[in-house]
PDB file of C-alpha atoms in Angstrom:
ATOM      1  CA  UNK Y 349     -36.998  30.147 -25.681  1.00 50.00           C
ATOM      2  CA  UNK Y 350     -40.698  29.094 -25.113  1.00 61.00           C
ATOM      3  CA  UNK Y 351     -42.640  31.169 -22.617  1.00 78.00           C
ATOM      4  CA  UNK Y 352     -45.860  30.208 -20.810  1.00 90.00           C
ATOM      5  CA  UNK Y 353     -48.517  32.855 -20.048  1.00 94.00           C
ATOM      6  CA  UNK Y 354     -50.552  32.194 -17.514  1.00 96.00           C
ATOM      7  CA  UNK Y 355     -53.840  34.335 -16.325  1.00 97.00           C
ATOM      8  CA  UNK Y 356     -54.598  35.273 -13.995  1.00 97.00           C
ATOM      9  CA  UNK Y 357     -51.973  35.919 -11.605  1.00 95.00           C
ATOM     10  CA  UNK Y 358     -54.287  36.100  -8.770  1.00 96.00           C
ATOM     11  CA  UNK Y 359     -57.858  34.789  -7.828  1.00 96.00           C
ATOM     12  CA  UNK Y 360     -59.654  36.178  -4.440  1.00 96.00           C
ATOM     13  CA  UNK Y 361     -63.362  34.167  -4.572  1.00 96.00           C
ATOM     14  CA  UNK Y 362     -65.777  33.039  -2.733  1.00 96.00           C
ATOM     15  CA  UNK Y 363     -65.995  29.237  -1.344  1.00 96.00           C
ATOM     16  CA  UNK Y 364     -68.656  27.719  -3.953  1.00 96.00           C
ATOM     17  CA  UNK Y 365     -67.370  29.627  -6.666  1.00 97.00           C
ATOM     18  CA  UNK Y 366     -66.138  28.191 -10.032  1.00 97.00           C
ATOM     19  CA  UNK Y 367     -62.300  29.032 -10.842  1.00 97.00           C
ATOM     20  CA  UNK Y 368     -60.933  29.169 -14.635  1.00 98.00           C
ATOM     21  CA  UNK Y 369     -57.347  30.141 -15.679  1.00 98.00           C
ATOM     22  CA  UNK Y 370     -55.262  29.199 -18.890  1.00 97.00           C
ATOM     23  CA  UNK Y 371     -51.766  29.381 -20.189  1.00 97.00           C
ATOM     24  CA  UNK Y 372     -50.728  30.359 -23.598  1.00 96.00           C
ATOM     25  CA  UNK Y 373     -47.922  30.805 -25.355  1.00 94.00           C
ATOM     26  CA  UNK Y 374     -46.748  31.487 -29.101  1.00 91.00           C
ATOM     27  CA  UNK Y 375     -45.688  27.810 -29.736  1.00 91.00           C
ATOM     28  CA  UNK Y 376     -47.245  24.686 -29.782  1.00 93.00           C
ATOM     29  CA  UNK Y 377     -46.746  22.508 -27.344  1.00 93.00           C
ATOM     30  CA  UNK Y 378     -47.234  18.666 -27.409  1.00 91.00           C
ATOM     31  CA  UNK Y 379     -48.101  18.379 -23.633  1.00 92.00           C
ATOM     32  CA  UNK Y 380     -49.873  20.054 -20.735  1.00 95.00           C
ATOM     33  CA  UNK Y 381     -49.428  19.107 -17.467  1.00 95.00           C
ATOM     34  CA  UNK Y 382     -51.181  21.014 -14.001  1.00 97.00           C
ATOM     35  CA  UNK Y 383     -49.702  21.364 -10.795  1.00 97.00           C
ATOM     36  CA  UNK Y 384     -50.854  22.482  -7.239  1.00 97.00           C
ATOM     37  CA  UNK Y 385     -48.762  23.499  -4.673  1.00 97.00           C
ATOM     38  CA  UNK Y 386     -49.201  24.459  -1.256  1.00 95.00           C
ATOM     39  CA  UNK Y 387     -46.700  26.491   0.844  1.00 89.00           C
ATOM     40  CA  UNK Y 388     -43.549  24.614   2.061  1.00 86.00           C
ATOM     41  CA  UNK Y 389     -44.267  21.489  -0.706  1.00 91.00           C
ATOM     42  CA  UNK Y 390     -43.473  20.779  -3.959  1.00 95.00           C
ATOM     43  CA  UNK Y 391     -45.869  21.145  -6.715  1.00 96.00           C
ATOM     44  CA  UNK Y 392     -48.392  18.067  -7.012  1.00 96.00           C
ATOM     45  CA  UNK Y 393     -49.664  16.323 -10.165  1.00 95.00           C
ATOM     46  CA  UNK Y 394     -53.439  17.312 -10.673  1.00 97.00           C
ATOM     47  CA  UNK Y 395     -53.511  16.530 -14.503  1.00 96.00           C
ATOM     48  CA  UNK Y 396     -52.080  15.496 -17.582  1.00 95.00           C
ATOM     49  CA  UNK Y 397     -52.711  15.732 -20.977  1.00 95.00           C
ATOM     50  CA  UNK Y 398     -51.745  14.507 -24.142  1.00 93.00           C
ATOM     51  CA  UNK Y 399     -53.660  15.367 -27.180  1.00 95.00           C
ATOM     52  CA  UNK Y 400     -55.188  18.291 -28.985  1.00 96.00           C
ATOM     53  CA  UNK Y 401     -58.634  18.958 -27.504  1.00 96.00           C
ATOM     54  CA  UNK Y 402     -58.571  16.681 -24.858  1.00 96.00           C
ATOM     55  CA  UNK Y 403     -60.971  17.470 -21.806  1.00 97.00           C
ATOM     56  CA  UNK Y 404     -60.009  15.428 -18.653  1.00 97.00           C
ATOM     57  CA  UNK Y 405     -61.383  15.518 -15.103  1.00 97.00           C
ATOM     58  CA  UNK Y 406     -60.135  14.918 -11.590  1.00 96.00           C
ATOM     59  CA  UNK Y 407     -62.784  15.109  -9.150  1.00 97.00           C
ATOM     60  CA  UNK Y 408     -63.798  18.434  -8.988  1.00 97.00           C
ATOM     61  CA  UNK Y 409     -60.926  19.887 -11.756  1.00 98.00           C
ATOM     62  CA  UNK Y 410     -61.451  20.093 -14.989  1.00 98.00           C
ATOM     63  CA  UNK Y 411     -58.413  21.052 -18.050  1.00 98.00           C
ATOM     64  CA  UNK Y 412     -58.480  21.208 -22.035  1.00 98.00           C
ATOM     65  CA  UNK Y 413     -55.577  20.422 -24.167  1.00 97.00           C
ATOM     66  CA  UNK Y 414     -56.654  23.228 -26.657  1.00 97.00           C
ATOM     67  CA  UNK Y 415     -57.198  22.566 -30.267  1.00 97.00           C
ATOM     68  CA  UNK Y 416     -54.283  25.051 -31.870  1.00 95.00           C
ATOM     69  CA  UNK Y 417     -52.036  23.031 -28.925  1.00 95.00           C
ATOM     70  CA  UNK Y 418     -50.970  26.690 -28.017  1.00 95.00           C
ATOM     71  CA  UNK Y 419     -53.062  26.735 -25.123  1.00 96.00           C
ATOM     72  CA  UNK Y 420     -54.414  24.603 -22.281  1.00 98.00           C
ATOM     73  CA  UNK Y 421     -57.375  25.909 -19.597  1.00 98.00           C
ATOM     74  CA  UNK Y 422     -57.794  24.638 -15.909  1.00 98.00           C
ATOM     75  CA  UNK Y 423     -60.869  24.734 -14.150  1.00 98.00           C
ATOM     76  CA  UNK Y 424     -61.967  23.831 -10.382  1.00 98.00           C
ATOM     77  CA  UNK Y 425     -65.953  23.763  -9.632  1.00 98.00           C
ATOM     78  CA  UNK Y 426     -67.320  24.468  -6.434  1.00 97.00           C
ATOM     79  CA  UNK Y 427     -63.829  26.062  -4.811  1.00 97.00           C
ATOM     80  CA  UNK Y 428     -64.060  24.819  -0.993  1.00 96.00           C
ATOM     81  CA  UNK Y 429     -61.045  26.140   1.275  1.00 95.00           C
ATOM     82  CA  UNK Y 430     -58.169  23.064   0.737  1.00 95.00           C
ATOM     83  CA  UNK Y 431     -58.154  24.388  -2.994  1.00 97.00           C
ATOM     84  CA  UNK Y 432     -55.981  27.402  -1.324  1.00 97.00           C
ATOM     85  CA  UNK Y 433     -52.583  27.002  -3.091  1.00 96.00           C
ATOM     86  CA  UNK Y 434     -50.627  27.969  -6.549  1.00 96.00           C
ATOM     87  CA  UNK Y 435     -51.349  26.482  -9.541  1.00 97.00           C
ATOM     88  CA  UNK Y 436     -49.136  25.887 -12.175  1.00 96.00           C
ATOM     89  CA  UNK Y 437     -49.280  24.548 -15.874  1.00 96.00           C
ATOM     90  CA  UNK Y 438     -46.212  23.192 -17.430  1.00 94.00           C
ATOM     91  CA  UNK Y 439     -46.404  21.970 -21.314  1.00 92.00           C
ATOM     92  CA  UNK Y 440     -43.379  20.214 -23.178  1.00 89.00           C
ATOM     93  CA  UNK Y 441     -42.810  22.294 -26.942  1.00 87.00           C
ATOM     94  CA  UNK Y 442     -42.433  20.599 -29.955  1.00 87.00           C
ATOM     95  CA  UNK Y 443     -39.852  22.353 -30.554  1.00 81.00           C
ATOM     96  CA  UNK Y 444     -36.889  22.686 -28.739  1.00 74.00           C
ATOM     97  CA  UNK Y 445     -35.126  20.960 -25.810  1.00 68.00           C
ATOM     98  CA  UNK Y 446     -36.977  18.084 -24.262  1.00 72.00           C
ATOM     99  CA  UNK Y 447     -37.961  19.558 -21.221  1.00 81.00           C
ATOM    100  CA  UNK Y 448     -40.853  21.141 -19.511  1.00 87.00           C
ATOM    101  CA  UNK Y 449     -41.412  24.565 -19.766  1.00 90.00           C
ATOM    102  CA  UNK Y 450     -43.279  25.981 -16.587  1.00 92.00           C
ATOM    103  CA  UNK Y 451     -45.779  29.280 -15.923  1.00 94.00           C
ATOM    104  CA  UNK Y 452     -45.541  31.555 -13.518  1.00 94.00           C
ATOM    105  CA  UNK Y 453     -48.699  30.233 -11.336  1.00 95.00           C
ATOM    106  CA  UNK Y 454     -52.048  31.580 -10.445  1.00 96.00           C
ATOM    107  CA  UNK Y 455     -52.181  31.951  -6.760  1.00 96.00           C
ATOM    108  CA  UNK Y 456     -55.949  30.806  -5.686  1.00 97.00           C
ATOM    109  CA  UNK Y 457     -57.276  32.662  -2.265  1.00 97.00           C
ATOM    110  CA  UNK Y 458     -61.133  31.293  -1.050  1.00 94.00           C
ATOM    111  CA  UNK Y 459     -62.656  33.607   1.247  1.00 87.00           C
ATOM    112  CA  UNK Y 460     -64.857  31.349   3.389  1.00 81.00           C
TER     113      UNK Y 460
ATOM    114  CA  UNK Q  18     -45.359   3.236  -3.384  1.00 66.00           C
ATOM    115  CA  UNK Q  19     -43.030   5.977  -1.972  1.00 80.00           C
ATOM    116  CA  UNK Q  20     -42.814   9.530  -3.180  1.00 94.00           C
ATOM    117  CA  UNK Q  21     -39.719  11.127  -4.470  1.00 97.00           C
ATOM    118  CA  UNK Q  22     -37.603  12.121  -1.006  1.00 97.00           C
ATOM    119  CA  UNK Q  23     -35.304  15.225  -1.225  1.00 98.00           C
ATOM    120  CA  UNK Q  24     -32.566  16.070   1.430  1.00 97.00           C
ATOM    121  CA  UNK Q  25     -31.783  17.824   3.334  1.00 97.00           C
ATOM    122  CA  UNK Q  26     -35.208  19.642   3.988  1.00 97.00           C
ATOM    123  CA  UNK Q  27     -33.402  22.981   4.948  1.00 97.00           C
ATOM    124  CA  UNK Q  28     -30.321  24.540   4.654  1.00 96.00           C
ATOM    125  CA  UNK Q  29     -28.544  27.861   6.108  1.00 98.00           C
ATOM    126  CA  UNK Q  30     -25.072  28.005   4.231  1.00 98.00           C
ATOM    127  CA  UNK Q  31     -22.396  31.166   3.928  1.00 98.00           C
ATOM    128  CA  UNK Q  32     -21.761  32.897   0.478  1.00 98.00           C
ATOM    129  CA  UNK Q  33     -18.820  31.528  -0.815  1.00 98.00           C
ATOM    130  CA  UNK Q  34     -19.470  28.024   0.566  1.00 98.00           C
ATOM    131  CA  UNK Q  35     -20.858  24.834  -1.332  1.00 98.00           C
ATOM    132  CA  UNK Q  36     -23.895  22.737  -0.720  1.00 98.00           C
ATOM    133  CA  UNK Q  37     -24.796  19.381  -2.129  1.00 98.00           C
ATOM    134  CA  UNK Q  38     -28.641  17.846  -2.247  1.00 98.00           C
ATOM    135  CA  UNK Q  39     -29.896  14.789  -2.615  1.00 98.00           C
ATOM    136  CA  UNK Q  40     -33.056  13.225  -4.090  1.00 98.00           C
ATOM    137  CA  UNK Q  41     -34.317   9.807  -4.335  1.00 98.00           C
ATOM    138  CA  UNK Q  42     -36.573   9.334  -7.024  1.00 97.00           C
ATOM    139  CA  UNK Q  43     -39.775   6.911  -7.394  1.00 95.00           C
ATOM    140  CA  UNK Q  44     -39.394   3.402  -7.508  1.00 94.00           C
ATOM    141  CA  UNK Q  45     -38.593   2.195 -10.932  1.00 92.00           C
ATOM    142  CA  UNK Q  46     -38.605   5.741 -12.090  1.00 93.00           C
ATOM    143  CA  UNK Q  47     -35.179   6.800 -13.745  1.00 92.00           C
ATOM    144  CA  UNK Q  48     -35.175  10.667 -14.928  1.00 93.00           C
ATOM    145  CA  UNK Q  49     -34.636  13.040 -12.442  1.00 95.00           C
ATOM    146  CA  UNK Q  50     -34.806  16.667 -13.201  1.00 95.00           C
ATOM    147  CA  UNK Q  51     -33.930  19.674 -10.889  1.00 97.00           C
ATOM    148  CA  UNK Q  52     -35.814  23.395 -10.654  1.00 96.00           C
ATOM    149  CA  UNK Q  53     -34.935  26.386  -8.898  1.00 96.00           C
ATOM    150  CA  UNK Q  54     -37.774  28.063  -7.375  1.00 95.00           C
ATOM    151  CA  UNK Q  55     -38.014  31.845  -6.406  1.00 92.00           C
ATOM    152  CA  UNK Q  56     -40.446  34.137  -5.783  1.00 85.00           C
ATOM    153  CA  UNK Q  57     -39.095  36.372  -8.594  1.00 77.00           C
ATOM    154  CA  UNK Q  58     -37.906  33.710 -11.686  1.00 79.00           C
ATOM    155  CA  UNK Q  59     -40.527  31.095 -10.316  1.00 84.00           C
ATOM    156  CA  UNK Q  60     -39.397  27.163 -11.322  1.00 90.00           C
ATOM    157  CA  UNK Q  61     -35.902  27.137 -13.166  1.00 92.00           C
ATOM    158  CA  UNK Q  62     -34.996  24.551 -14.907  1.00 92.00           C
ATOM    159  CA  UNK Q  63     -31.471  23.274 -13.882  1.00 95.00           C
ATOM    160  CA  UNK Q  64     -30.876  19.863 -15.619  1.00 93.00           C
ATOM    161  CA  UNK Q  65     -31.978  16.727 -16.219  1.00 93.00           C
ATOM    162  CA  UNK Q  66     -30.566  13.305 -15.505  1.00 94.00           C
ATOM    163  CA  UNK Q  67     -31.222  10.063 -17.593  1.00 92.00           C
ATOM    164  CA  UNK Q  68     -29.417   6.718 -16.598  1.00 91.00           C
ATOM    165  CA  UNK Q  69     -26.292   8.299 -14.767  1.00 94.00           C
ATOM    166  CA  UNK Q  70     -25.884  10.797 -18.081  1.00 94.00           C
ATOM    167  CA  UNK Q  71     -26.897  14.496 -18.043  1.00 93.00           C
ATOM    168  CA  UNK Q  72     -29.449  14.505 -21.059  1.00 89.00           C
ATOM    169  CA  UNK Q  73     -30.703  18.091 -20.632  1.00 88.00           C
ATOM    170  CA  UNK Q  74     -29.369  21.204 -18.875  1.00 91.00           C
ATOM    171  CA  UNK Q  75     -30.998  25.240 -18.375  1.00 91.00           C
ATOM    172  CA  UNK Q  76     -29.154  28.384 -18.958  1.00 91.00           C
ATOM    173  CA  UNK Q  77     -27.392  28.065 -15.399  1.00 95.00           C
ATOM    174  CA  UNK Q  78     -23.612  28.715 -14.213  1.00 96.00           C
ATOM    175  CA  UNK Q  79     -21.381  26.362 -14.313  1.00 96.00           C
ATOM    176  CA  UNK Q  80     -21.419  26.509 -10.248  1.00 97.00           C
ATOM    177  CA  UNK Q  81     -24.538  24.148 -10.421  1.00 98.00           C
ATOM    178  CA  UNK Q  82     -23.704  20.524 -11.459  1.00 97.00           C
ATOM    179  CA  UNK Q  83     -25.422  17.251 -10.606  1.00 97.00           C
ATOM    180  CA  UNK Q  84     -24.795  13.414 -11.448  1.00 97.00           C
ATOM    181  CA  UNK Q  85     -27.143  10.516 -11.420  1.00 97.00           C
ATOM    182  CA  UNK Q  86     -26.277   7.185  -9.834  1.00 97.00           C
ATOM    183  CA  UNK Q  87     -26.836   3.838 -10.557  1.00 96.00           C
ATOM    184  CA  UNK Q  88     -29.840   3.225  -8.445  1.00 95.00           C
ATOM    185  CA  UNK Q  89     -31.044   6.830  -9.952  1.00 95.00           C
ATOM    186  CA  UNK Q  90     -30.951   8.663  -7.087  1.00 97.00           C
ATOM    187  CA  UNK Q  91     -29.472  12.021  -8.012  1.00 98.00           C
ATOM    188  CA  UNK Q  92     -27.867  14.762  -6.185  1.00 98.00           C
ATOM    189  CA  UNK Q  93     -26.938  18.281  -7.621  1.00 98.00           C
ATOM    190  CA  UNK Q  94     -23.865  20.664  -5.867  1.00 98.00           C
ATOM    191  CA  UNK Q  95     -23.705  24.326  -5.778  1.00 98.00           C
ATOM    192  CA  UNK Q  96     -20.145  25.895  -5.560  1.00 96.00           C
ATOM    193  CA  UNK Q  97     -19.140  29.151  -4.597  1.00 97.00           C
ATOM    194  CA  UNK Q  98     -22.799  30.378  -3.491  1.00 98.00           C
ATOM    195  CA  UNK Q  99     -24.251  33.439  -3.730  1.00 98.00           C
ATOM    196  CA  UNK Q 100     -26.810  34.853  -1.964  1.00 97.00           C
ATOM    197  CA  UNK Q 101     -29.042  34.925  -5.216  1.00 95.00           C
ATOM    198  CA  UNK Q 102     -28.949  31.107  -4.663  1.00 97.00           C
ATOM    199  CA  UNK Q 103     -30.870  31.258  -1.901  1.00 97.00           C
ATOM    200  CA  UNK Q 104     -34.386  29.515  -3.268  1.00 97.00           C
ATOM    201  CA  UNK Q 105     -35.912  26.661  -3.201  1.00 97.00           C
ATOM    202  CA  UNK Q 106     -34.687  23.481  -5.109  1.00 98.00           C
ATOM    203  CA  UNK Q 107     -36.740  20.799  -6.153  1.00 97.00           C
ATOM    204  CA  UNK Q 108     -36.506  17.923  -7.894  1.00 97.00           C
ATOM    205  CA  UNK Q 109     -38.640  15.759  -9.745  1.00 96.00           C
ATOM    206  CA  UNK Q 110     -38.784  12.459 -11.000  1.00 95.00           C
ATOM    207  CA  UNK Q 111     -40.775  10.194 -14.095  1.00 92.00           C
ATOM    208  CA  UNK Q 112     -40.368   7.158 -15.444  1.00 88.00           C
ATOM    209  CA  UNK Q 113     -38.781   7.572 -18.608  1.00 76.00           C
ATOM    210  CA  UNK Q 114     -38.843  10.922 -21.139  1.00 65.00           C
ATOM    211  CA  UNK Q 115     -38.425  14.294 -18.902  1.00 61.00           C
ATOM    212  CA  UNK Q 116     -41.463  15.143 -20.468  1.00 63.00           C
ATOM    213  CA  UNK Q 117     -44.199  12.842 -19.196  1.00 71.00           C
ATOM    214  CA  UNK Q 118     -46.160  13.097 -16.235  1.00 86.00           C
ATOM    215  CA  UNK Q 119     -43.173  14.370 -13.824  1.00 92.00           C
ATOM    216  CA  UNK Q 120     -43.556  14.034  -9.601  1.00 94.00           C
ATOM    217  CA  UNK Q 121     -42.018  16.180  -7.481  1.00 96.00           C
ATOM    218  CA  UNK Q 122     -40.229  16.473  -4.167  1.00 97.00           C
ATOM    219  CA  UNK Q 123     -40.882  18.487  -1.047  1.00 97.00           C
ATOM    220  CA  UNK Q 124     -37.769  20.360  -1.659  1.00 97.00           C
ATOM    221  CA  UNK Q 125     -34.569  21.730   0.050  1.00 98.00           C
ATOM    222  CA  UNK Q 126     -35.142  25.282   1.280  1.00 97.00           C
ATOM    223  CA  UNK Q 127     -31.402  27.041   0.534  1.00 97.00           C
ATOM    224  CA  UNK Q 128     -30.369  29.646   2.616  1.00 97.00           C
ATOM    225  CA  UNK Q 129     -27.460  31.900   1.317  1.00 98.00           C
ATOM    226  CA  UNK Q 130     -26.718  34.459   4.517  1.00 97.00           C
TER     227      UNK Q 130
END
């Protein structure tokens, strides 16, 4: 079935730093969809989005629906300690059952 | 407007036993899906409820079921556990098609001793 790559696994940074990760996979996908969770709660909505190339922001986050639909990229500016947490995408194929297909996360540390 | 709710919050059960969970969706909100979460497999996708009918399901056992009721709150049942079914479940709700924006739960942490 549909697979989600998502890079990198890891981050270790530095408060103030810029974060970027991205998930790709083989098959296009009509919808991307980025979560946050923290330890102990279920993954939270950050964004959502819908069509090819589309560039929404929320607050300090930043993700593009990318333009072969095979890919989507998150990106967090100015990392400040509460950003701590695992991120996941999530995309819907067009192909396929109806149902999201999730990553495997990129766990964000912030040294302070 | 209230989150989705999921109980119980934690849960120590014996292999061989059964479990049920329960989750109460958003307001107005009537598909409910259901993940398994491990450290290993990360989120699983169990099944998906749509107005009390099953519309899609993952590639898991026949031990995990769930139903939808009429107010759409949903619960799922594990029989005969294992202790590989120790994880974390979660479940999720959205208004309409599983695939739009989807909210989750806190979860029910399941422990298989």
């Amino acid at each position: 079935g549909q697979q989600l790559n998502q890079s990198p696994q890891s981050m270790f940074i530095q408060e103030g730093e810029d974060v970027s990760m991205n998930c790709t996979s083989s098959s296009i996908f009509n919808t991307w969809l980025w979560y946050k969770q923290e330890p102990g709660e279920g993954p939270v909505l950050l964004i959502a989005l819908y069509k090819a190339g589309e560039l929404t922001s929320n607050g300090r986050l930043t993700a593009q629906f990318g333009i072969t639909r095979k890919d989507s990229f998150l990106n967090i500016s100015a990392s400040i300690p509460s950003d701590v947490g695992i991120y996941f995408c999530a995309g819907q194929p067009s192909q396929g059952a109806q149902k999201l297909v999730f990553g495997q996360g990129t766990r964000l540390t912030i040294n302070p | 407007k209230a989150g989705v709710t999921q109980t119980p919050r934690y849960l120590i059960k014996t292999r061989g036993q059964q479990v049920t969970l329960s989750c109460s969706p958003i307001s107005g909100h009537r598909s409910v899906s259901w993940y398994q979460q491990t450290p290993g497999q990360g989120l699983q996708f169990l099944f998906e409820y749509f107005s009390e009918t099953q519309r899609n399901k993952g590639n898991f056992p026949g031990r995990f079921s769930g139903r939808q009721f009429s107010n759409s709150r949903s619960e799922m049942n594990v029989s005969t556990l294992e202790l590989g079914d120790s994880a974390l479940y979660l479940c999720a709700s959205s208004l309409a098609a599983s695939w739009n924006e989807q909210y989750f739960g806190p979860g029910t942490r399941l422990t298989v001793t």
